[in-house]
GROMACS .gro file of C-alpha atoms in nm:
model
  410
    1MET     CA    1  -0.093  -2.152  -2.288
    2SER     CA    2  -0.401  -2.264  -2.099
    3SER     CA    3  -0.721  -2.391  -2.289
    4LEU     CA    4  -0.916  -2.118  -2.177
    5SER     CA    5  -0.696  -1.874  -2.327
    6GLU     CA    6  -0.708  -2.081  -2.646
    7GLN     CA    7  -1.087  -2.019  -2.608
    8ILE     CA    8  -1.101  -1.641  -2.579
    9LYS     CA    9  -0.795  -1.585  -2.839
   10LYS     CA   10  -0.976  -1.801  -3.125
   11ASN     CA   11  -1.149  -1.613  -3.390
   12ASN     CA   12  -1.566  -1.501  -3.317
   13ALA     CA   13  -1.480  -1.595  -2.942
   14SER     CA   14  -1.775  -1.510  -2.788
   15ALA     CA   15  -1.791  -1.495  -2.374
   16PHE     CA   16  -2.207  -1.411  -2.163
   17THR     CA   17  -2.255  -1.282  -1.797
   18HIS     CA   18  -2.564  -1.171  -1.630
   19SER     CA   19  -2.763  -0.878  -1.740
   20GLY     CA   20  -2.879  -0.596  -1.460
   21LYS     CA   21  -2.732  -0.413  -1.230
   22PHE     CA   22  -2.362  -0.542  -1.224
   23HIS     CA   23  -2.011  -0.493  -1.016
   24ALA     CA   24  -1.689  -0.455  -0.993
   25ASP     CA   25  -1.643  -0.845  -1.049
   26ASP     CA   26  -1.815  -0.906  -1.387
   27VAL     CA   27  -1.702  -0.582  -1.532
   28PHE     CA   28  -1.324  -0.645  -1.431
   29SER     CA   29  -1.411  -1.003  -1.536
   30ALA     CA   30  -1.522  -0.904  -1.909
   31ALA     CA   31  -1.189  -0.605  -1.882
   32LEU     CA   32  -0.938  -0.919  -1.825
   33LEU     CA   33  -1.079  -1.179  -2.170
   34LEU     CA   34  -1.127  -0.805  -2.380
   35TYR     CA   35  -0.758  -0.699  -2.267
   36LEU     CA   36  -0.658  -1.049  -2.392
   37ASN     CA   37  -0.809  -1.076  -2.702
   38PRO     CA   38  -1.031  -0.682  -2.772
   39GLU     CA   39  -1.242  -0.902  -3.094
   40ILE     CA   40  -1.436  -1.155  -2.783
   41ASN     CA   41  -1.794  -1.021  -2.815
   42ILE     CA   42  -1.924  -1.047  -2.471
   43SER     CA   43  -2.340  -1.026  -2.414
   44ARG     CA   44  -2.527  -0.987  -2.150
   45GLY     CA   45  -2.893  -1.163  -1.978
   46ASN     CA   46  -3.093  -1.353  -1.777
   47LYS     CA   47  -3.009  -1.720  -1.832
   48VAL     CA   48  -2.762  -1.916  -2.065
   49SER     CA   49  -2.902  -2.006  -2.408
   50GLU     CA   50  -2.815  -2.385  -2.421
   51ASP     CA   51  -2.651  -2.373  -2.768
   52PHE     CA   52  -2.419  -2.126  -2.623
   53ASP     CA   53  -2.097  -2.154  -2.732
   54GLY     CA   54  -1.860  -1.971  -2.520
   55ILE     CA   55  -1.746  -1.872  -2.173
   56VAL     CA   56  -2.002  -1.755  -1.916
   57PHE     CA   57  -1.843  -1.577  -1.678
   58ASP     CA   58  -2.072  -1.513  -1.314
   59ILE     CA   59  -2.392  -1.699  -1.432
   60GLY     CA   60  -2.494  -2.006  -1.514
   61ARG     CA   61  -2.314  -2.189  -1.193
   62GLY     CA   62  -2.032  -2.355  -1.389
   63GLN     CA   63  -1.643  -2.336  -1.339
   64TYR     CA   64  -1.613  -1.915  -1.388
   65ASP     CA   65  -1.939  -1.910  -1.144
   66HIS     CA   66  -1.918  -1.868  -0.790
   67HIS     CA   67  -2.309  -1.838  -0.677
   68GLN     CA   68  -2.310  -2.203  -0.644
   69LYS     CA   69  -2.333  -2.354  -0.220
   70ASP     CA   70  -1.972  -2.555  -0.291
   71SER     CA   71  -1.789  -2.246  -0.494
   72ARG     CA   72  -1.476  -2.259  -0.436
   73VAL     CA   73  -1.287  -2.039  -0.133
   74ARG     CA   74  -0.889  -1.967  -0.106
   75GLU     CA   75  -0.690  -2.108   0.141
   76ASN     CA   76  -0.653  -1.804   0.339
   77GLY     CA   77  -1.009  -1.777   0.336
   78VAL     CA   78  -1.107  -1.533   0.099
   79PRO     CA   79  -1.364  -1.640  -0.158
   80TYR     CA   80  -1.367  -1.661  -0.514
   81ALA     CA   81  -1.559  -1.434  -0.768
   82ALA     CA   82  -1.558  -1.441  -1.142
   83PHE     CA   83  -1.278  -1.224  -1.203
   84GLY     CA   84  -1.054  -1.493  -0.878
   85LEU     CA   85  -1.207  -1.767  -1.100
   86LEU     CA   86  -1.045  -1.589  -1.441
   87TRP     CA   87  -0.747  -1.441  -1.265
   88GLU     CA   88  -0.632  -1.836  -1.166
   89ALA     CA   89  -0.685  -1.924  -1.472
   90LEU     CA   90  -0.509  -1.688  -1.658
   91GLY     CA   91  -0.277  -1.411  -1.482
   92GLU     CA   92   0.023  -1.656  -1.511
   93GLU     CA   93   0.060  -1.624  -1.886
   94ILE     CA   94  -0.007  -1.245  -1.848
   95LEU     CA   95   0.243  -1.195  -1.546
   96GLY     CA   96   0.440  -1.512  -1.454
   97GLN     CA   97   0.320  -1.680  -1.175
   98GLU     CA   98   0.501  -1.455  -0.937
   99LEU     CA   99   0.364  -1.174  -0.945
  100ALA     CA  100   0.010  -1.321  -1.094
  101GLU     CA  101  -0.011  -1.429  -0.728
  102LYS     CA  102   0.096  -1.113  -0.609
  103PHE     CA  103  -0.182  -0.923  -0.858
  104ASP     CA  104  -0.445  -1.173  -0.702
  105GLN     CA  105  -0.295  -1.106  -0.352
  106SER     CA  106  -0.354  -0.701  -0.378
  107PHE     CA  107  -0.554  -0.648  -0.631
  108VAL     CA  108  -0.802  -0.983  -0.728
  109GLN     CA  109  -0.903  -1.046  -0.382
  110PRO     CA  110  -1.009  -0.722  -0.244
  111LEU     CA  111  -1.258  -0.680  -0.498
  112ASP     CA  112  -1.318  -1.138  -0.475
  113ASN     CA  113  -1.394  -1.018  -0.124
  114ASN     CA  114  -1.614  -0.732  -0.200
  115ASP     CA  115  -1.880  -0.921  -0.421
  116ASN     CA  116  -1.860  -1.210  -0.191
  117THR     CA  117  -1.895  -1.011   0.124
  118GLY     CA  118  -2.007  -0.629   0.070
  119GLU     CA  119  -1.679  -0.533   0.254
  120LYS     CA  120  -1.604  -0.187   0.163
  121ASN     CA  121  -1.361  -0.103  -0.199
  122GLU     CA  122  -1.320   0.223  -0.322
  123LEU     CA  123  -1.301   0.103  -0.632
  124ALA     CA  124  -1.554  -0.138  -0.649
  125THR     CA  125  -1.781   0.087  -0.500
  126LEU     CA  126  -1.645   0.394  -0.823
  127ILE     CA  127  -1.753   0.088  -1.106
  128GLY     CA  128  -2.063   0.029  -0.958
  129ASN     CA  129  -2.154   0.413  -0.998
  130PHE     CA  130  -2.180   0.362  -1.410
  131ASN     CA  131  -2.500   0.198  -1.299
  132PRO     CA  132  -2.784   0.431  -1.376
  133ALA     CA  133  -3.007   0.590  -1.138
  134TRP     CA  134  -3.262   0.356  -1.033
  135ASP     CA  135  -3.529   0.506  -1.162
  136ALA     CA  136  -3.302   0.566  -1.546
  137GLN     CA  137  -3.504   0.441  -1.870
  138GLY     CA  138  -3.404   0.169  -2.064
  139GLY     CA  139  -3.116  -0.133  -2.066
  140ASN     CA  140  -2.805  -0.059  -1.872
  141ASP     CA  141  -2.568  -0.223  -2.136
  142GLU     CA  142  -2.430   0.136  -2.214
  143ALA     CA  143  -2.345   0.209  -1.896
  144PHE     CA  144  -2.183  -0.162  -1.845
  145PHE     CA  145  -1.995  -0.142  -2.112
  146GLN     CA  146  -1.827   0.248  -2.015
  147ALA     CA  147  -1.722   0.066  -1.676
  148VAL     CA  148  -1.535  -0.248  -1.888
  149SER     CA  149  -1.373   0.055  -2.064
  150VAL     CA  150  -1.289   0.194  -1.767
  151ALA     CA  151  -1.147  -0.133  -1.599
  152GLY     CA  152  -0.992  -0.215  -1.862
  153MET     CA  153  -0.774   0.123  -1.860
  154ILE     CA  154  -0.672  -0.005  -1.480
  155LEU     CA  155  -0.598  -0.341  -1.532
  156GLU     CA  156  -0.327  -0.246  -1.828
  157ASN     CA  157  -0.206   0.027  -1.606
  158LYS     CA  158  -0.175  -0.211  -1.275
  159PHE     CA  159   0.002  -0.484  -1.519
  160GLU     CA  160   0.254  -0.233  -1.648
  161ARG     CA  161   0.303  -0.105  -1.350
  162TYR     CA  162   0.419  -0.450  -1.206
  163ARG     CA  163   0.607  -0.571  -1.506
  164GLY     CA  164   0.782  -0.234  -1.408
  165ASN     CA  165   0.821  -0.265  -1.057
  166GLU     CA  166   0.985  -0.595  -1.158
  167ARG     CA  167   1.240  -0.452  -1.351
  168ALA     CA  168   1.329  -0.215  -1.089
  169ASP     CA  169   1.346  -0.479  -0.825
  170LYS     CA  170   1.607  -0.626  -1.070
  171ARG     CA  171   1.775  -0.309  -1.149
  172VAL     CA  172   1.828  -0.185  -0.800
  173GLU     CA  173   1.977  -0.505  -0.710
  174GLU     CA  174   2.240  -0.474  -0.952
  175LEU     CA  175   2.321  -0.090  -0.893
  176LEU     CA  176   2.345  -0.204  -0.500
  177GLU     CA  177   2.577  -0.461  -0.619
  178ALA     CA  178   2.831  -0.225  -0.763
  179HIS     CA  179   2.802  -0.005  -0.492
  180GLU     CA  180   2.858  -0.284  -0.253
  181MET     CA  181   3.166  -0.360  -0.430
  182ALA     CA  182   3.256   0.010  -0.499
  183ILE     CA  183   3.326   0.061  -0.131
  184LEU     CA  184   3.484  -0.288  -0.078
  185SER     CA  185   3.703  -0.198  -0.355
  186GLY     CA  186   3.830   0.198  -0.164
  187LYS     CA  187   3.679   0.317  -0.503
  188LYS     CA  188   3.415   0.494  -0.271
  189GLY     CA  189   3.508   0.640   0.057
  190LYS     CA  190   3.355   0.461   0.378
  191GLU     CA  191   3.140   0.792   0.420
  192GLU     CA  192   2.929   0.727   0.110
  193SER     CA  193   2.849   0.371   0.238
  194LYS     CA  194   2.480   0.550   0.318
  195ILE     CA  195   2.447   0.759  -0.023
  196LEU     CA  196   2.375   0.621  -0.360
  197VAL     CA  197   2.403   0.739  -0.651
  198LEU     CA  198   2.146   0.634  -0.976
  199PRO     CA  199   2.239   0.668  -1.316
  200GLU     CA  200   1.810   0.749  -1.391
  201PHE     CA  201   1.605   0.754  -1.119
  202VAL     CA  202   1.458   0.372  -1.069
  203PRO     CA  203   1.175   0.325  -0.784
  204CYS     CA  204   1.347   0.158  -0.460
  205GLN     CA  205   1.211   0.307  -0.166
  206LYS     CA  206   1.098  -0.025  -0.045
  207ARG     CA  207   1.401  -0.230  -0.095
  208LEU     CA  208   1.620   0.008   0.031
  209SER     CA  209   1.437   0.062   0.344
  210GLU     CA  210   1.548  -0.309   0.421
  211THR     CA  211   1.906  -0.127   0.387
  212GLU     CA  212   2.129   0.072   0.567
  213ILE     CA  213   2.149   0.351   0.219
  214ALA     CA  214   2.024   0.677   0.365
  215PHE     CA  215   1.994   0.854   0.118
  216VAL     CA  216   1.960   0.788  -0.279
  217ILE     CA  217   2.093   1.073  -0.548
  218PHE     CA  218   1.964   1.090  -0.957
  219PRO     CA  219   1.986   1.291  -1.229
  220SER     CA  220   1.683   1.539  -1.213
  221ASN     CA  221   1.446   1.563  -1.531
  222ARG     CA  222   1.499   1.941  -1.510
  223GLY     CA  223   1.840   1.946  -1.481
  224GLY     CA  224   2.148   1.870  -1.113
  225TYR     CA  225   2.028   1.637  -0.891
  226CYS     CA  226   1.727   1.480  -0.676
  227ILE     CA  227   1.836   1.365  -0.331
  228GLN     CA  228   1.574   1.209  -0.121
  229PRO     CA  229   1.613   1.042   0.230
  230GLN     CA  230   1.513   0.699   0.295
  231LYS     CA  231   1.234   0.568   0.521
  232LYS     CA  232   1.319   0.276   0.805
  233GLU     CA  233   1.210  -0.054   0.727
  234TYR     CA  234   0.846  -0.033   0.915
  235SER     CA  235   0.800   0.340   0.975
  236LEU     CA  236   0.754   0.674   0.910
  237ASN     CA  237   1.040   0.771   1.049
  238TYR     CA  238   1.380   0.877   0.790
  239LYS     CA  239   1.717   0.681   0.877
  240CYS     CA  240   1.847   1.071   0.818
  241SER     CA  241   1.676   1.382   0.770
  242PHE     CA  242   1.832   1.702   0.585
  243PRO     CA  243   1.910   1.963   0.885
  244VAL     CA  244   1.578   2.173   1.040
  245GLU     CA  245   1.755   2.463   0.936
  246TRP     CA  246   1.714   2.431   0.561
  247LEU     CA  247   1.428   2.261   0.550
  248GLY     CA  248   1.194   2.486   0.326
  249LEU     CA  249   1.506   2.786   0.104
  250GLU     CA  250   1.581   2.753  -0.174
  251ASN     CA  251   1.799   2.917  -0.398
  252GLU     CA  252   2.011   3.192  -0.207
  253GLU     CA  253   1.908   3.116   0.109
  254LEU     CA  254   2.033   2.776   0.122
  255ILE     CA  255   2.367   2.797  -0.014
  256GLU     CA  256   2.409   3.051   0.270
  257LYS     CA  257   2.270   2.797   0.479
  258THR     CA  258   2.448   2.503   0.297
  259GLY     CA  259   2.777   2.654   0.212
  260LEU     CA  260   2.719   2.465  -0.117
  261GLU     CA  261   2.753   2.673  -0.449
  262SER     CA  262   2.480   2.492  -0.626
  263ALA     CA  263   2.255   2.370  -0.370
  264GLY     CA  264   1.894   2.421  -0.541
  265PHE     CA  265   1.605   2.342  -0.271
  266CYS     CA  266   1.499   2.160  -0.005
  267HIS     CA  267   1.100   2.086   0.034
  268LYS     CA  268   0.976   2.201   0.340
  269GLY     CA  269   0.879   1.864   0.420
  270GLY     CA  270   1.195   1.747   0.391
  271PHE     CA  271   1.169   1.476   0.190
  272LEU     CA  272   1.398   1.616  -0.156
  273MET     CA  273   1.629   1.833  -0.225
  274THR     CA  274   1.788   1.951  -0.539
  275ALA     CA  275   2.155   2.057  -0.562
  276GLY     CA  276   2.303   2.139  -0.942
  277THR     CA  277   2.605   1.886  -0.983
  278LEU     CA  278   2.676   1.538  -0.798
  279GLU     CA  279   2.975   1.655  -0.594
  280ASP     CA  280   2.730   1.899  -0.414
  281ALA     CA  281   2.430   1.666  -0.372
  282ILE     CA  282   2.689   1.410  -0.273
  283LYS     CA  283   2.831   1.671   0.002
  284ALA     CA  284   2.438   1.749   0.100
  285CYS     CA  285   2.441   1.398   0.245
  286GLU     CA  286   2.746   1.390   0.414
  287ILE     CA  287   2.656   1.706   0.603
  288SER     CA  288   2.323   1.542   0.696
  289LEU     CA  289   2.485   1.229   0.852
  290LYS     CA  290   2.753   1.390   1.019
  291GLU     CA  291   2.480   1.626   1.161
  292PHE     CA  292   2.246   1.393   1.180
  293HIS     CA  293   2.135   1.320   1.616
  294GLU     CA  294   1.800   1.160   1.651
  295LYS     CA  295   1.696   0.965   1.950
  296PRO     CA  296   1.380   0.766   1.898
  297ILE     CA  297   1.046   0.737   2.028
  298ILE     CA  298   0.811   0.485   2.149
  299VAL     CA  299   0.463   0.576   2.230
  300ASN     CA  300   0.293   0.406   2.532
  301PHE     CA  301  -0.077   0.450   2.477
  302GLY     CA  302  -0.274   0.369   2.795
  303GLY     CA  303  -0.021   0.124   2.909
  304ASP     CA  304   0.132   0.129   3.240
  305PHE     CA  305   0.506   0.170   3.323
  306SER     CA  306   0.584  -0.108   3.403
  307VAL     CA  307   0.581  -0.211   3.031
  308ASP     CA  308   0.889   0.063   2.970
  309GLU     CA  309   1.114  -0.200   3.043
  310LEU     CA  310   1.030  -0.460   2.833
  311LEU     CA  311   0.984  -0.171   2.525
  312LEU     CA  312   1.331  -0.119   2.574
  313GLN     CA  313   1.433  -0.416   2.463
  314LEU     CA  314   1.346  -0.408   2.131
  315PRO     CA  315   1.596  -0.366   1.868
  316LYS     CA  316   1.761  -0.138   1.800
  317LEU     CA  317   1.571   0.060   2.028
  318GLN     CA  318   1.770   0.032   2.390
  319SER     CA  319   1.827   0.419   2.332
  320ALA     CA  320   1.475   0.508   2.300
  321LYS     CA  321   1.255   0.780   2.451
  322VAL     CA  322   0.899   0.630   2.550
  323VAL     CA  323   0.652   0.885   2.547
  324HIS     CA  324   0.334   0.835   2.777
  325ILE     CA  325   0.028   0.931   2.624
  326ASP     CA  326  -0.301   0.819   2.823
  327PHE     CA  327  -0.681   0.690   2.656
  328PRO     CA  328  -0.966   0.957   2.599
  329GLU     CA  329  -1.192   0.964   2.867
  330LEU     CA  330  -1.536   0.777   2.757
  331PRO     CA  331  -1.713   0.963   2.570
  332GLU     CA  332  -2.064   1.043   2.674
  333LEU     CA  333  -2.308   0.753   2.678
  334GLU     CA  334  -2.691   0.721   2.713
  335MET     CA  335  -2.727   0.405   2.940
  336LEU     CA  336  -2.949   0.138   2.899
  337GLY     CA  337  -2.913  -0.069   3.252
  338ILE     CA  338  -2.531  -0.251   3.151
  339TYR     CA  339  -2.528  -0.117   2.800
  340GLY     CA  340  -2.422   0.195   2.677
  341GLU     CA  341  -2.465   0.396   2.324
  342ILE     CA  342  -2.238   0.679   2.195
  343LEU     CA  343  -2.421   1.019   2.196
  344MET     CA  344  -2.147   1.107   1.962
  345GLU     CA  345  -2.242   1.145   1.583
  346ARG     CA  346  -2.031   0.956   1.330
  347GLN     CA  347  -1.802   1.223   1.201
  348GLU     CA  348  -1.748   1.349   1.562
  349TRP     CA  349  -1.658   0.983   1.668
  350LYS     CA  350  -1.386   0.993   1.336
  351ALA     CA  351  -1.275   1.314   1.420
  352ALA     CA  352  -1.216   1.241   1.736
  353VAL     CA  353  -0.977   0.898   1.636
  354LYS     CA  354  -0.850   1.122   1.393
  355ASP     CA  355  -0.687   1.393   1.685
  356GLN     CA  356  -0.587   1.104   1.901
  357VAL     CA  357  -0.429   0.943   1.592
  358LYS     CA  358  -0.217   1.278   1.530
  359MET     CA  359  -0.164   1.320   1.924
  360ILE     CA  360   0.028   0.991   1.878
  361LEU     CA  361   0.165   1.086   1.495
  362LYS     CA  362   0.307   1.436   1.648
  363TYR     CA  363   0.612   1.214   1.847
  364LYS     CA  364   0.726   1.052   1.508
  365PRO     CA  365   0.685   0.733   1.710
  366GLU     CA  366   0.944   0.407   1.566
  367ALA     CA  367   0.634   0.199   1.766
  368VAL     CA  368   0.306   0.232   1.951
  369PHE     CA  369   0.225  -0.003   2.245
  370VAL     CA  370  -0.146  -0.029   2.275
  371GLY     CA  371  -0.274  -0.116   2.610
  372ASN     CA  372  -0.581  -0.302   2.755
  373ASN     CA  373  -0.840  -0.166   2.612
  374THR     CA  374  -1.007  -0.281   2.344
  375PHE     CA  375  -1.231   0.079   2.315
  376ALA     CA  376  -1.003   0.337   2.332
  377ALA     CA  377  -0.767   0.138   2.124
  378TYR     CA  378  -0.878  -0.001   1.859
  379PRO     CA  379  -0.985   0.238   1.632
  380VAL     CA  380  -0.705   0.434   1.651
  381VAL     CA  381  -0.468   0.067   1.609
  382HIS     CA  382  -0.662   0.032   1.269
  383MET     CA  383  -0.508   0.356   1.165
  384LEU     CA  384  -0.164   0.335   1.278
  385ARG     CA  385  -0.197  -0.026   1.078
  386LYS     CA  386  -0.329   0.140   0.767
  387LYS     CA  387  -0.024   0.403   0.799
  388HIS     CA  388   0.194   0.082   0.866
  389ILE     CA  389   0.394   0.211   1.218
  390PRO     CA  390   0.447  -0.039   1.381
  391VAL     CA  391   0.178  -0.101   1.635
  392LEU     CA  392   0.289  -0.394   1.945
  393THR     CA  393   0.099  -0.539   2.302
  394LEU     CA  394   0.151  -0.770   2.541
  395ALA     CA  395   0.098  -1.143   2.482
  396GLU     CA  396   0.193  -1.478   2.701
  397LYS     CA  397   0.455  -1.718   2.616
  398ASN     CA  398   0.575  -2.029   2.829
  399GLY     CA  399   0.425  -1.846   3.068
  400GLU     CA  400   0.682  -1.511   3.018
  401GLN     CA  401   0.532  -1.189   2.914
  402ILE     CA  402   0.623  -1.080   2.499
  403LEU     CA  403   0.559  -0.828   2.293
  404VAL     CA  404   0.421  -0.919   1.983
  405ARG     CA  405   0.362  -0.671   1.658
  406ILE     CA  406   0.007  -0.682   1.508
  407PRO     CA  407   0.053  -0.733   1.097
  408SER     CA  408   0.047  -0.353   0.934
  409GLY     CA  409  -0.185  -0.307   0.622
  410SER     CA  410  -0.579  -0.175   0.608
   0.00000   0.00000   0.00000
């Protein structure tokens, strides 16, 4: 247990932060302290008194403040805010080292970055909205602690989710090992190698995207069994899909199409099917695997045809079809000499970009190559990355042109 943790958990523990307008940083910092000690007394003010004996954060230029000129910055360039400084000292005790680092990267750093740079963050905006209106009468301490209460619930839920995901990861590895042993020993036929039967539902989609498993079957809480196709790694597409003629059918209609007596429902989106018996659930997967024939597609967005030869050398995509989509025409501009300003309204511009992305996604591409037009490509690339679709571009190494994948993420 760290010395900070001991200080937080002691009897009559106290903490101090700034008054006035609050942000996600000081709110989540307070929620973190209360998570470790619900009895800690947190007060707010404009100045830390010289005789204050407690934890001071987000004010005072101390260890858990970040407003001084020499405030710390992470190795990846994300500056610490108070929440990050407190999490650095307390996170390992709460989640363990590995999960604490993941939590810092995915949850804490975006909030720290928002507080330091103003970069948009929806959660920070939500917390900020607890501040009273500009012309409200009285103080805002009550609103601050309302926001802290909400932040506390979010933290508790997030912590349990992270712990649950860790338990799920371990369980999935056990199930995959047992599945592989069953195939190798002959207890299961080779036709079942791409079908994983779970004794209970376990979150496993991300891990299974790295494997050859195409379908997962698990007991439904409504009785019978659920069947879920699994997506390819870094793709919106399934490794195998249910036959198109099954989609959107249920009960008698689905039984007639599948020939499976206990077939129950197949979602029109193709991401779920149900069956009353395990035998029929496995047969539904086997039929789908046998009938599935889909040629992968690569979208060449704005690139010339000379790139196609290179695209068709990509691993597992040598048999792909390359679809060309031209860059959109330059919108109407207001010209000021050599400088042009787009005349579209903001919403009109966003809608145009969304339409361009929809045009690309209708092909369900395994990857999208973007040509050399920053104005046209950038907004589309930004949206594709947020959807974790592989986006490729040309680079040069040792005098040769190579394809490079732009890292995904928002």
